[in-house]
PDB file of C-alpha atoms in Angstrom:
ATOM      1  CA  LYS A   1      -4.998  22.370 -10.270  1.00  0.00           C
ATOM      2  CA  ALA A   2      -5.273  18.755 -11.372  1.00  0.00           C
ATOM      3  CA  GLY A   3      -3.269  16.213  -9.412  1.00  0.00           C
ATOM      4  CA  VAL A   4      -0.933  13.523 -10.660  1.00  0.00           C
ATOM      5  CA  THR A   5      -2.732  11.082 -12.900  1.00  0.00           C
ATOM      6  CA  GLN A   6      -1.715   7.547 -13.759  1.00  0.00           C
ATOM      7  CA  THR A   7      -3.100   5.273 -16.413  1.00  0.00           C
ATOM      8  CA  PRO A   8      -4.222   2.610 -16.457  1.00  0.00           C
ATOM      9  CA  ARG A   9      -5.299   2.087 -12.871  1.00  0.00           C
ATOM     10  CA  TYR A  10      -5.368  -1.685 -13.142  1.00  0.00           C
ATOM     11  CA  LEU A  11      -3.594  -4.036 -15.488  1.00  0.00           C
ATOM     12  CA  ILE A  12      -3.396  -7.795 -15.846  1.00  0.00           C
ATOM     13  CA  LYS A  13      -0.628  -9.310 -17.937  1.00  0.00           C
ATOM     14  CA  THR A  14       0.960 -12.704 -18.374  1.00  0.00           C
ATOM     15  CA  ARG A  15       4.587 -13.677 -17.890  1.00  0.00           C
ATOM     16  CA  GLY A  16       6.825 -12.699 -20.755  1.00  0.00           C
ATOM     17  CA  GLN A  17       4.681  -9.820 -21.929  1.00  0.00           C
ATOM     18  CA  GLN A  18       5.662  -6.208 -21.705  1.00  0.00           C
ATOM     19  CA  VAL A  19       3.744  -3.311 -20.220  1.00  0.00           C
ATOM     20  CA  THR A  20       3.802   0.484 -20.402  1.00  0.00           C
ATOM     21  CA  LEU A  21       2.494   2.667 -17.610  1.00  0.00           C
ATOM     22  CA  SER A  22       1.833   6.365 -17.934  1.00  0.00           C
ATOM     23  CA  CYS A  23       2.111   9.239 -15.499  1.00  0.00           C
ATOM     24  CA  SER A  24       1.020  12.835 -16.029  1.00  0.00           C
ATOM     25  CA  PRO A  25       2.505  15.182 -13.435  1.00  0.00           C
ATOM     26  CA  ILE A  26       0.966  18.285 -11.980  1.00  0.00           C
ATOM     27  CA  SER A  27       1.127  21.141 -14.447  1.00  0.00           C
ATOM     28  CA  GLY A  28       4.459  22.921 -14.162  1.00  0.00           C
ATOM     29  CA  HIS A  29       6.233  20.059 -12.442  1.00  0.00           C
ATOM     30  CA  ARG A  30       9.334  18.866 -14.228  1.00  0.00           C
ATOM     31  CA  SER A  31      10.498  16.043 -11.966  1.00  0.00           C
ATOM     32  CA  VAL A  32       8.799  12.658 -12.054  1.00  0.00           C
ATOM     33  CA  SER A  33       9.835   9.743  -9.854  1.00  0.00           C
ATOM     34  CA  TRP A  34       8.602   6.161 -10.034  1.00  0.00           C
ATOM     35  CA  TYR A  35       8.254   3.683  -7.177  1.00  0.00           C
ATOM     36  CA  GLN A  36       7.347   0.026  -6.913  1.00  0.00           C
ATOM     37  CA  GLN A  37       5.380  -1.138  -3.882  1.00  0.00           C
ATOM     38  CA  THR A  38       5.106  -4.818  -2.960  1.00  0.00           C
ATOM     39  CA  PRO A  39       4.131  -6.514   0.304  1.00  0.00           C
ATOM     40  CA  GLY A  40       7.550  -8.143   0.553  1.00  0.00           C
ATOM     41  CA  GLN A  41       9.899  -5.321  -0.445  1.00  0.00           C
ATOM     42  CA  GLY A  42       7.829  -2.305   0.490  1.00  0.00           C
ATOM     43  CA  LEU A  43       8.302   0.924  -1.433  1.00  0.00           C
ATOM     44  CA  GLN A  44      11.344   0.984  -3.673  1.00  0.00           C
ATOM     45  CA  PHE A  45      12.612   3.777  -5.886  1.00  0.00           C
ATOM     46  CA  LEU A  46      12.781   2.944  -9.575  1.00  0.00           C
ATOM     47  CA  PHE A  47      14.005   6.103 -11.290  1.00  0.00           C
ATOM     48  CA  GLU A  48      13.627   9.840 -11.572  1.00  0.00           C
ATOM     49  CA  TYR A  49      13.308  12.008 -14.655  1.00  0.00           C
ATOM     50  CA  PHE A  50      13.827  15.722 -14.888  1.00  0.00           C
ATOM     51  CA  SER A  51      13.488  17.710 -18.093  1.00  0.00           C
ATOM     52  CA  GLU A  52      13.463  14.538 -20.200  1.00  0.00           C
ATOM     53  CA  THR A  53      16.649  13.186 -18.622  1.00  0.00           C
ATOM     54  CA  GLN A  54      16.963  10.239 -16.295  1.00  0.00           C
ATOM     55  CA  ARG A  55      18.947  11.581 -13.379  1.00  0.00           C
ATOM     56  CA  ASN A  56      18.713   8.748 -10.910  1.00  0.00           C
ATOM     57  CA  LYS A  57      18.022   5.048 -11.018  1.00  0.00           C
ATOM     58  CA  GLY A  58      17.300   2.482  -8.315  1.00  0.00           C
ATOM     59  CA  ASN A  59      18.495  -1.106  -8.150  1.00  0.00           C
ATOM     60  CA  PHE A  60      16.228  -2.699 -10.686  1.00  0.00           C
ATOM     61  CA  PRO A  61      17.140  -4.855 -13.678  1.00  0.00           C
ATOM     62  CA  GLY A  62      17.356  -3.410 -17.156  1.00  0.00           C
ATOM     63  CA  ARG A  63      13.879  -4.770 -17.932  1.00  0.00           C
ATOM     64  CA  PHE A  64      12.592  -1.662 -16.168  1.00  0.00           C
ATOM     65  CA  SER A  65      12.982   1.462 -18.220  1.00  0.00           C
ATOM     66  CA  GLY A  66      11.349   4.816 -18.553  1.00  0.00           C
ATOM     67  CA  ARG A  67      11.271   8.046 -20.398  1.00  0.00           C
ATOM     68  CA  GLN A  68       9.947  11.556 -20.077  1.00  0.00           C
ATOM     69  CA  PHE A  69       8.461  13.707 -22.773  1.00  0.00           C
ATOM     70  CA  SER A  70       8.818  17.423 -23.355  1.00  0.00           C
ATOM     71  CA  ASN A  71       5.477  18.058 -21.604  1.00  0.00           C
ATOM     72  CA  SER A  72       6.896  16.241 -18.518  1.00  0.00           C
ATOM     73  CA  ARG A  73       4.602  13.253 -18.911  1.00  0.00           C
ATOM     74  CA  SER A  74       6.466  10.079 -18.146  1.00  0.00           C
ATOM     75  CA  GLU A  75       6.145   6.450 -19.081  1.00  0.00           C
ATOM     76  CA  MET A  76       7.712   3.394 -17.583  1.00  0.00           C
ATOM     77  CA  ASN A  77       8.093   0.133 -19.399  1.00  0.00           C
ATOM     78  CA  VAL A  78       8.646  -3.338 -18.062  1.00  0.00           C
ATOM     79  CA  SER A  79       9.682  -5.968 -20.579  1.00  0.00           C
ATOM     80  CA  THR A  80       9.577  -9.738 -20.222  1.00  0.00           C
ATOM     81  CA  LEU A  81       7.286  -9.598 -17.209  1.00  0.00           C
ATOM     82  CA  GLU A  82       7.878 -11.915 -14.271  1.00  0.00           C
ATOM     83  CA  LEU A  83       5.470 -12.947 -11.529  1.00  0.00           C
ATOM     84  CA  GLY A  84       7.489 -10.875  -9.070  1.00  0.00           C
ATOM     85  CA  ASP A  85       6.715  -7.705 -11.027  1.00  0.00           C
ATOM     86  CA  SER A  86       3.171  -7.772  -9.657  1.00  0.00           C
ATOM     87  CA  ALA A  87       2.988  -4.585  -7.636  1.00  0.00           C
ATOM     88  CA  LEU A  88       1.503  -1.165  -7.189  1.00  0.00           C
ATOM     89  CA  TYR A  89       3.482   1.300  -9.285  1.00  0.00           C
ATOM     90  CA  LEU A  90       3.373   4.847  -8.014  1.00  0.00           C
ATOM     91  CA  CYS A  91       4.631   7.948  -9.667  1.00  0.00           C
ATOM     92  CA  ALA A  92       5.266  11.242  -7.971  1.00  0.00           C
ATOM     93  CA  SER A  93       5.868  14.688  -9.366  1.00  0.00           C
ATOM     94  CA  SER A  94       7.776  17.567  -7.902  1.00  0.00           C
ATOM     95  CA  PRO A  95       8.192  21.145  -9.072  1.00  0.00           C
ATOM     96  CA  GLU A  96      11.976  21.105  -8.961  1.00  0.00           C
ATOM     97  CA  THR A  97      14.800  19.712  -6.946  1.00  0.00           C
ATOM     98  CA  GLY A  98      16.713  21.636  -4.345  1.00  0.00           C
ATOM     99  CA  GLY A  99      15.303  22.716  -1.025  1.00  0.00           C
ATOM    100  CA  PHE A 100      12.025  21.373   0.210  1.00  0.00           C
ATOM    101  CA  ASN A 101      10.041  19.924  -2.620  1.00  0.00           C
ATOM    102  CA  GLU A 102       7.158  17.746  -1.699  1.00  0.00           C
ATOM    103  CA  GLN A 103       6.547  14.804  -3.956  1.00  0.00           C
ATOM    104  CA  PHE A 104       2.898  14.583  -4.941  1.00  0.00           C
ATOM    105  CA  PHE A 105       1.835  11.045  -5.654  1.00  0.00           C
ATOM    106  CA  GLY A 106      -0.642   9.698  -8.135  1.00  0.00           C
ATOM    107  CA  PRO A 107      -3.197   6.969  -7.349  1.00  0.00           C
ATOM    108  CA  GLY A 108      -0.956   4.245  -8.728  1.00  0.00           C
ATOM    109  CA  THR A 109      -1.250   1.482 -11.295  1.00  0.00           C
ATOM    110  CA  ARG A 110      -1.867  -1.969  -9.890  1.00  0.00           C
ATOM    111  CA  LEU A 111      -0.143  -4.523 -12.110  1.00  0.00           C
ATOM    112  CA  THR A 112      -0.906  -8.209 -11.796  1.00  0.00           C
ATOM    113  CA  VAL A 113       1.276 -10.685 -13.670  1.00  0.00           C
ATOM    114  CA  LEU A 114      -0.218 -14.160 -14.159  1.00  0.00           C
TER     115      LEU A 114
ATOM    116  CA  ALA B   1      21.336  -1.169   4.906  1.00  0.00           C
ATOM    117  CA  GLN B   2      17.916  -0.020   6.021  1.00  0.00           C
ATOM    118  CA  LYS B   3      17.931   3.761   6.249  1.00  0.00           C
ATOM    119  CA  ILE B   4      14.435   4.237   7.658  1.00  0.00           C
ATOM    120  CA  THR B   5      13.161   2.077  10.493  1.00  0.00           C
ATOM    121  CA  GLN B   6       9.581   1.932  11.672  1.00  0.00           C
ATOM    122  CA  THR B   7       9.397  -0.549  14.510  1.00  0.00           C
ATOM    123  CA  GLN B   8       5.619  -0.635  14.956  1.00  0.00           C
ATOM    124  CA  PRO B   9       3.958  -2.853  12.338  1.00  0.00           C
ATOM    125  CA  GLY B  10       0.479  -2.013  13.607  1.00  0.00           C
ATOM    126  CA  MET B  11      -1.382  -0.024  16.224  1.00  0.00           C
ATOM    127  CA  PHE B  12      -4.897   0.321  17.521  1.00  0.00           C
ATOM    128  CA  VAL B  13      -5.973   3.711  18.821  1.00  0.00           C
ATOM    129  CA  GLN B  14      -9.268   4.930  20.157  1.00  0.00           C
ATOM    130  CA  GLU B  15     -11.057   7.788  18.501  1.00  0.00           C
ATOM    131  CA  LYS B  16     -10.121  11.213  19.934  1.00  0.00           C
ATOM    132  CA  GLU B  17      -6.903   9.903  21.478  1.00  0.00           C
ATOM    133  CA  ALA B  18      -3.409  10.903  20.387  1.00  0.00           C
ATOM    134  CA  VAL B  19      -1.028   8.402  18.815  1.00  0.00           C
ATOM    135  CA  THR B  20       2.725   8.492  18.241  1.00  0.00           C
ATOM    136  CA  LEU B  21       4.294   6.643  15.328  1.00  0.00           C
ATOM    137  CA  ASP B  22       8.000   5.942  15.640  1.00  0.00           C
ATOM    138  CA  CYS B  23      10.600   6.532  12.955  1.00  0.00           C
ATOM    139  CA  THR B  24      14.376   6.413  13.133  1.00  0.00           C
ATOM    140  CA  TYR B  25      16.701   7.108  10.242  1.00  0.00           C
ATOM    141  CA  ASP B  26      20.303   6.714   9.263  1.00  0.00           C
ATOM    142  CA  THR B  27      22.260   9.075   7.053  1.00  0.00           C
ATOM    143  CA  SER B  28      25.649  10.737   6.885  1.00  0.00           C
ATOM    144  CA  ASP B  29      24.326  13.508   4.660  1.00  0.00           C
ATOM    145  CA  PRO B  30      24.149  16.753   6.674  1.00  0.00           C
ATOM    146  CA  SER B  31      21.252  17.969   4.560  1.00  0.00           C
ATOM    147  CA  TYR B  32      18.154  15.826   4.438  1.00  0.00           C
ATOM    148  CA  GLY B  33      14.407  15.978   4.654  1.00  0.00           C
ATOM    149  CA  LEU B  34      12.037  13.745   6.540  1.00  0.00           C
ATOM    150  CA  PHE B  35       8.510  13.107   5.337  1.00  0.00           C
ATOM    151  CA  TRP B  36       5.435  11.353   6.586  1.00  0.00           C
ATOM    152  CA  TYR B  37       2.862   9.971   4.184  1.00  0.00           C
ATOM    153  CA  LYS B  38      -0.508   8.350   4.743  1.00  0.00           C
ATOM    154  CA  GLN B  39      -1.688   5.555   2.478  1.00  0.00           C
ATOM    155  CA  PRO B  40      -5.352   4.567   2.761  1.00  0.00           C
ATOM    156  CA  SER B  41      -6.536   1.266   1.341  1.00  0.00           C
ATOM    157  CA  SER B  42      -7.136   3.023  -1.985  1.00  0.00           C
ATOM    158  CA  GLY B  43      -3.364   3.144  -2.467  1.00  0.00           C
ATOM    159  CA  GLU B  44      -2.694   6.830  -2.981  1.00  0.00           C
ATOM    160  CA  MET B  45       0.152   8.323  -0.949  1.00  0.00           C
ATOM    161  CA  ILE B  46      -0.956  11.469   0.853  1.00  0.00           C
ATOM    162  CA  PHE B  47       1.672  13.898   2.114  1.00  0.00           C
ATOM    163  CA  LEU B  48       1.251  14.827   5.763  1.00  0.00           C
ATOM    164  CA  ILE B  49       4.274  16.706   7.045  1.00  0.00           C
ATOM    165  CA  TYR B  50       7.897  17.573   6.332  1.00  0.00           C
ATOM    166  CA  GLN B  51      10.923  18.332   8.535  1.00  0.00           C
ATOM    167  CA  GLY B  52      14.200  19.612   7.170  1.00  0.00           C
ATOM    168  CA  SER B  53      17.438  18.693   8.894  1.00  0.00           C
ATOM    169  CA  TYR B  54      18.275  22.350   9.504  1.00  0.00           C
ATOM    170  CA  ASP B  55      14.838  23.322  10.764  1.00  0.00           C
ATOM    171  CA  GLN B  56      15.059  24.554  14.328  1.00  0.00           C
ATOM    172  CA  GLN B  57      11.456  23.998  15.220  1.00  0.00           C
ATOM    173  CA  ASN B  58       9.378  20.862  15.031  1.00  0.00           C
ATOM    174  CA  ALA B  59       7.000  20.848  12.076  1.00  0.00           C
ATOM    175  CA  THR B  60       3.254  20.980  12.624  1.00  0.00           C
ATOM    176  CA  GLU B  61       0.367  20.662  10.180  1.00  0.00           C
ATOM    177  CA  GLY B  62      -3.062  20.746  11.739  1.00  0.00           C
ATOM    178  CA  ARG B  63      -3.478  17.612  13.847  1.00  0.00           C
ATOM    179  CA  TYR B  64      -0.054  16.317  12.773  1.00  0.00           C
ATOM    180  CA  SER B  65       3.183  17.206  14.465  1.00  0.00           C
ATOM    181  CA  LEU B  66       6.650  15.837  14.030  1.00  0.00           C
ATOM    182  CA  ASN B  67       8.825  15.227  17.066  1.00  0.00           C
ATOM    183  CA  PHE B  68      12.297  15.725  15.579  1.00  0.00           C
ATOM    184  CA  GLN B  69      15.253  14.652  17.710  1.00  0.00           C
ATOM    185  CA  LYS B  70      18.260  15.116  15.482  1.00  0.00           C
ATOM    186  CA  ALA B  71      20.901  13.713  17.808  1.00  0.00           C
ATOM    187  CA  ARG B  72      18.890  10.543  18.216  1.00  0.00           C
ATOM    188  CA  LYS B  73      18.028  10.463  14.504  1.00  0.00           C
ATOM    189  CA  SER B  74      14.400  10.185  15.354  1.00  0.00           C
ATOM    190  CA  ALA B  75      11.369  11.726  13.605  1.00  0.00           C
ATOM    191  CA  ASN B  76       8.205  10.529  15.276  1.00  0.00           C
ATOM    192  CA  LEU B  77       4.771  11.522  14.003  1.00  0.00           C
ATOM    193  CA  VAL B  78       2.127  12.550  16.506  1.00  0.00           C
ATOM    194  CA  ILE B  79      -1.500  12.515  15.453  1.00  0.00           C
ATOM    195  CA  SER B  80      -3.712  14.322  17.929  1.00  0.00           C
ATOM    196  CA  ALA B  81      -7.438  13.707  18.380  1.00  0.00           C
ATOM    197  CA  SER B  82      -7.566  10.626  16.146  1.00  0.00           C
ATOM    198  CA  GLN B  83     -10.494  10.253  13.775  1.00  0.00           C
ATOM    199  CA  LEU B  84     -11.922   7.156  12.118  1.00  0.00           C
ATOM    200  CA  GLY B  85     -10.649   8.497   8.791  1.00  0.00           C
ATOM    201  CA  ASP B  86      -7.102   8.314  10.106  1.00  0.00           C
ATOM    202  CA  SER B  87      -7.138   4.533   9.725  1.00  0.00           C
ATOM    203  CA  ALA B  88      -4.437   3.866   7.149  1.00  0.00           C
ATOM    204  CA  MET B  89      -0.829   2.832   6.634  1.00  0.00           C
ATOM    205  CA  TYR B  90       1.662   5.507   7.607  1.00  0.00           C
ATOM    206  CA  PHE B  91       5.092   5.766   6.056  1.00  0.00           C
ATOM    207  CA  CYS B  92       8.143   7.676   7.174  1.00  0.00           C
ATOM    208  CA  ALA B  93      10.498   8.649   4.350  1.00  0.00           C
ATOM    209  CA  MET B  94      13.775  10.461   3.920  1.00  0.00           C
ATOM    210  CA  ARG B  95      15.380  12.317   1.064  1.00  0.00           C
ATOM    211  CA  GLU B  96      19.068  13.101   1.219  1.00  0.00           C
ATOM    212  CA  GLU B  97      19.423  16.574  -0.182  1.00  0.00           C
ATOM    213  CA  SER B  98      23.094  17.076  -0.953  1.00  0.00           C
ATOM    214  CA  MET B  99      22.024  16.653  -4.533  1.00  0.00           C
ATOM    215  CA  THR B 100      24.454  13.955  -5.471  1.00  0.00           C
ATOM    216  CA  THR B 101      23.421  11.837  -8.398  1.00  0.00           C
ATOM    217  CA  ASP B 102      22.220   9.177  -5.992  1.00  0.00           C
ATOM    218  CA  SER B 103      19.696  11.449  -4.327  1.00  0.00           C
ATOM    219  CA  TRP B 104      17.808  13.139  -7.137  1.00  0.00           C
ATOM    220  CA  GLY B 105      14.090  12.684  -6.645  1.00  0.00           C
ATOM    221  CA  LYS B 106      14.577   9.687  -4.391  1.00  0.00           C
ATOM    222  CA  LEU B 107      12.537   9.087  -1.278  1.00  0.00           C
ATOM    223  CA  GLN B 108      13.588   6.187   0.912  1.00  0.00           C
ATOM    224  CA  PHE B 109      10.680   4.691   2.797  1.00  0.00           C
ATOM    225  CA  GLY B 110      10.281   2.721   5.978  1.00  0.00           C
ATOM    226  CA  ALA B 111       8.159  -0.421   6.149  1.00  0.00           C
ATOM    227  CA  GLY B 112       5.158   1.490   7.452  1.00  0.00           C
ATOM    228  CA  THR B 113       2.837   1.341  10.440  1.00  0.00           C
ATOM    229  CA  GLN B 114      -0.779   0.242  10.042  1.00  0.00           C
ATOM    230  CA  VAL B 115      -3.036   2.385  12.228  1.00  0.00           C
ATOM    231  CA  VAL B 116      -6.579   1.341  13.040  1.00  0.00           C
ATOM    232  CA  VAL B 117      -8.775   3.880  14.795  1.00  0.00           C
ATOM    233  CA  THR B 118     -11.631   2.350  16.792  1.00  0.00           C
ATOM    234  CA  PRO B 119     -14.820   4.105  17.953  1.00  0.00           C
TER     235      PRO B 119
END
């Protein structure tokens, strides 16, 4: 079974631009969560999607948004990029919520904002 | 407020020795899960072990075991017989599982412990 894939792996953007990151979960998984990892703030939860619905959102500004498609693939978008958005963005998929459900992580997208 | 605390920023351990990584947590949710992940320099988060709040026995997975002390809100990871490939950042995480809207799909992570295994 293929693991969680994220594209692109590396991205360089300039301030003010927007960016879209993609995450393909493990086949059959319907929950996708996104995390931002920075040296200063550590790992922070962005949002979670389940069956095309955003069910949970972390404390991030509205510039961070996401969506999930009917095949469970998810995208996150960051508009009007700031230097502080430079980070490793990780997505994780899970088969379903309730009980023990391990979150399987992808390799991440490393975003650099210049 | 910080819900997961890892007090050891970094540790050196000799190959073949055991190492204990500390993790304390804070929650009022009676149902929760505790996770440990390993993150090599490549960046990918690798699941190691899970402990549910209602589990009676400490979890074990190969060379990994979790020392769960519920009353002390402690979930320390023990790695036995360390190997050079164990060098990585280790994260403790918690998911509150009462399934309120604030908990769906959300892992809360500690700051991590950098482990370096020396020959």
